CSV table of C-alpha atoms in Angstrom, one decimal:
chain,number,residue,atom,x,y,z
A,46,UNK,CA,39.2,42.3,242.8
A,47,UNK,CA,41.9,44.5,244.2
A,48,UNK,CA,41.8,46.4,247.5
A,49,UNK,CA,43.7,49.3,248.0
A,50,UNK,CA,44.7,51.0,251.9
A,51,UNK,CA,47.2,54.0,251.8
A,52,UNK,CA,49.0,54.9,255.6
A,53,UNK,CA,51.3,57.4,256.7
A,54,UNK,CA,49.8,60.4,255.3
A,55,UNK,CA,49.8,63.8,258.5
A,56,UNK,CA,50.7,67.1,259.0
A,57,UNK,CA,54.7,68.4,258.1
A,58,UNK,CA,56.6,71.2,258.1
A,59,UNK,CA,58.6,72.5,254.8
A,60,UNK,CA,61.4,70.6,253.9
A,61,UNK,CA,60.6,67.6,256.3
A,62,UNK,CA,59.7,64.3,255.2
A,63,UNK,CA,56.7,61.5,254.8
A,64,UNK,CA,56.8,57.7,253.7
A,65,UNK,CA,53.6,56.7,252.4
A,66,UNK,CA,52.4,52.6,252.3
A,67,UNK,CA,49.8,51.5,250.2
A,68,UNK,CA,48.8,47.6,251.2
A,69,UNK,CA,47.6,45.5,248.1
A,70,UNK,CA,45.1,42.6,248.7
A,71,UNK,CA,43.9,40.5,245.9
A,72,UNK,CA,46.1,38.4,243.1
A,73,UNK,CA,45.1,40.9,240.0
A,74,UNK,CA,47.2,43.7,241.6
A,75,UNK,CA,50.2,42.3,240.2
A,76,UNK,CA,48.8,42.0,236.6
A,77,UNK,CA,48.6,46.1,236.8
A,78,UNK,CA,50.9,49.4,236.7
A,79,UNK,CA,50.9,50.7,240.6
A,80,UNK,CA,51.1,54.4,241.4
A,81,UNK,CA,50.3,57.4,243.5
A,82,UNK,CA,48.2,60.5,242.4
A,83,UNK,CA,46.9,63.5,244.6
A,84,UNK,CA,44.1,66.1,244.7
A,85,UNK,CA,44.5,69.2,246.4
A,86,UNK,CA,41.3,71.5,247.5
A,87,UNK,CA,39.4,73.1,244.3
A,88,UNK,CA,41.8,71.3,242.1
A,89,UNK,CA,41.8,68.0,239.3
A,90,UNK,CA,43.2,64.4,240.6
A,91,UNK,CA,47.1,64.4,239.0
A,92,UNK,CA,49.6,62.0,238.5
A,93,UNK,CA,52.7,61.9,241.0
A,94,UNK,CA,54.7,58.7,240.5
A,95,UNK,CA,54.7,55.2,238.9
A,96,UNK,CA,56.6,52.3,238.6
A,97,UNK,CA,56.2,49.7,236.2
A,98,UNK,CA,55.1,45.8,236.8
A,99,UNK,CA,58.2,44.7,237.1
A,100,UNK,CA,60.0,47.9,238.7
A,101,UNK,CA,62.5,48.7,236.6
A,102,UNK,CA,61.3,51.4,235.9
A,103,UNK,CA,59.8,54.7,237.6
A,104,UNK,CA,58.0,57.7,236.3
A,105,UNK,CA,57.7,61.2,238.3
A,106,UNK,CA,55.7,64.5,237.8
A,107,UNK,CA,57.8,67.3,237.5
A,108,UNK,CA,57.3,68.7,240.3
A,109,UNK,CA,58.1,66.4,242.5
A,110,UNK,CA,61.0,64.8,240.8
A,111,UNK,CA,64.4,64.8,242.8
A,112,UNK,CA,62.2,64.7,245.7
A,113,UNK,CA,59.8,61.9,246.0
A,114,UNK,CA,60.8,58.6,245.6
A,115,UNK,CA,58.3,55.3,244.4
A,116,UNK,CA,59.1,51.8,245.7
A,117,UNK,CA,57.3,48.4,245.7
A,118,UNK,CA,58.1,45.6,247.9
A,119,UNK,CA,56.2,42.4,245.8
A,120,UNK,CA,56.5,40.1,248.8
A,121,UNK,CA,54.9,42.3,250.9
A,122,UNK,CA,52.4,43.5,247.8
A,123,UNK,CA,52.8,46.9,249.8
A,124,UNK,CA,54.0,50.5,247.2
A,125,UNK,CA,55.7,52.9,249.0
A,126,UNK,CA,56.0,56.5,247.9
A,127,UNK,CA,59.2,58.5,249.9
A,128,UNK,CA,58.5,62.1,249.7
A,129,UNK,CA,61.7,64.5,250.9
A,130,UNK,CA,62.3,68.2,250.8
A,131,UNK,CA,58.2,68.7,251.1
A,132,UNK,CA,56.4,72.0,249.8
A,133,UNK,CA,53.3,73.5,251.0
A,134,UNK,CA,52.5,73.2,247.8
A,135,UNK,CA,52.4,69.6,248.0
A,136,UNK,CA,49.7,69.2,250.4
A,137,UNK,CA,46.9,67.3,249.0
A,138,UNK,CA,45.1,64.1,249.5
A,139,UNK,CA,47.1,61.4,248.2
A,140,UNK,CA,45.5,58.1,246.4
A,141,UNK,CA,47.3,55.2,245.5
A,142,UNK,CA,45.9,53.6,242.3
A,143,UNK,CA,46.8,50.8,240.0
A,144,UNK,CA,45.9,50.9,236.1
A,145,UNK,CA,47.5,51.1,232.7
A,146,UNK,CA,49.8,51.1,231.2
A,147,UNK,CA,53.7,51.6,232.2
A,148,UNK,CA,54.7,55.2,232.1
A,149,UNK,CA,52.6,58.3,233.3
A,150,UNK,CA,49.3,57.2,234.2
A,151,UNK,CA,46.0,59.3,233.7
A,152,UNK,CA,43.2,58.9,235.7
A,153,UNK,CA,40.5,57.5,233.3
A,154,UNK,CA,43.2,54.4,232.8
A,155,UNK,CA,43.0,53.6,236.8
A,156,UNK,CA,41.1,50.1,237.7
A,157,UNK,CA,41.7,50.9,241.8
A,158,UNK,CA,42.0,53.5,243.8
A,159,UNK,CA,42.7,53.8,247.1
A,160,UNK,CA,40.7,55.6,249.7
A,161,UNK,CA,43.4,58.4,250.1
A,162,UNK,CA,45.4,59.7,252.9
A,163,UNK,CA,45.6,63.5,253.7
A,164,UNK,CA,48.7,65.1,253.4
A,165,UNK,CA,49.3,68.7,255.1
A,166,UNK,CA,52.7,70.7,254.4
A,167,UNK,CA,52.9,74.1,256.7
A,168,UNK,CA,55.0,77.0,256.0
C-alpha cells in the first residue's frame, strides 16, 4: 500500500512561483513511476510531469515545459514539483500519482493518487 500527501499548493500572482512536496509512505512506492497531474474546474485530469524510477529521466507537458521543474529526493521518499513563471492558466488542483510506466503517464495507468492540493494563479 502506498500513501500519497501533496503540500505547498495556495494562491500566486502571474509569473511568481510554487514548490510542491508530495510525501511517499509505504515500500511499493519505489517499485512505481512518480508524477504530478492537475484538474482544472469543468475540465479532464492531465498529465504535467514525471520522472522515471531511477530519475534519470523527466517528462513534461507542453505547456508547462521550461517552466516547471520535477524532482525526487529517495531518502526522503518525498517528489517535488518546482513550478516558475506561473499562468492563470495553470491554476488547477494538482495530484501527485504514481503508476506506469516511464514516460508520459495517463490516468487509467495510476495505482495512487494523492488527495490533491489547490493551486490558484491571479492575473
Amino acid at each position: 500500500q502506498v500513501q500519497l500527501v501533496e503540500s505547498g499548493g495556495g494562491l500566486v500572482q502571474a509569473g511568481g512561483s510554487l514548490r510542491l512536496s508530495c510525501a511517499a509512505s509505504g515500500r511499493a512506492f519505489s517499485s512505481y513511476v512518480p508524477g504530478w497531474f492537475r484538474q482544472a474546474p469543468g475540465k479532464e485530469r492531465e498529465f504535467v510531469a514525471s520522472i522515471a524510477r531511477a530519475g534519470e529521466s523527466t517528462y513534461y507537458a507542453d505547456s508547462v515545459k521550461g517552466r516547471f521543474t520535477i524532482s525526487r529526493d529517495n531518502a526522503k521518499n518525498t517528489l517535488y514539483l518546482q513550478m516558475n513563471s506561473l499562468k492563470p492558466e495553470d491554476t488547477a488542483v494538482y495530484y501527485c500519482a504514481a503508476g506506469w510506466p516511464n514516460g508520459v503517464l495517463h490516468p487509467t495507468a495510476i495505482r495512487y493518487w494523492g488527495q490533491g492540493t489547490q493551486v490558484t494563479v491571479s492575473s
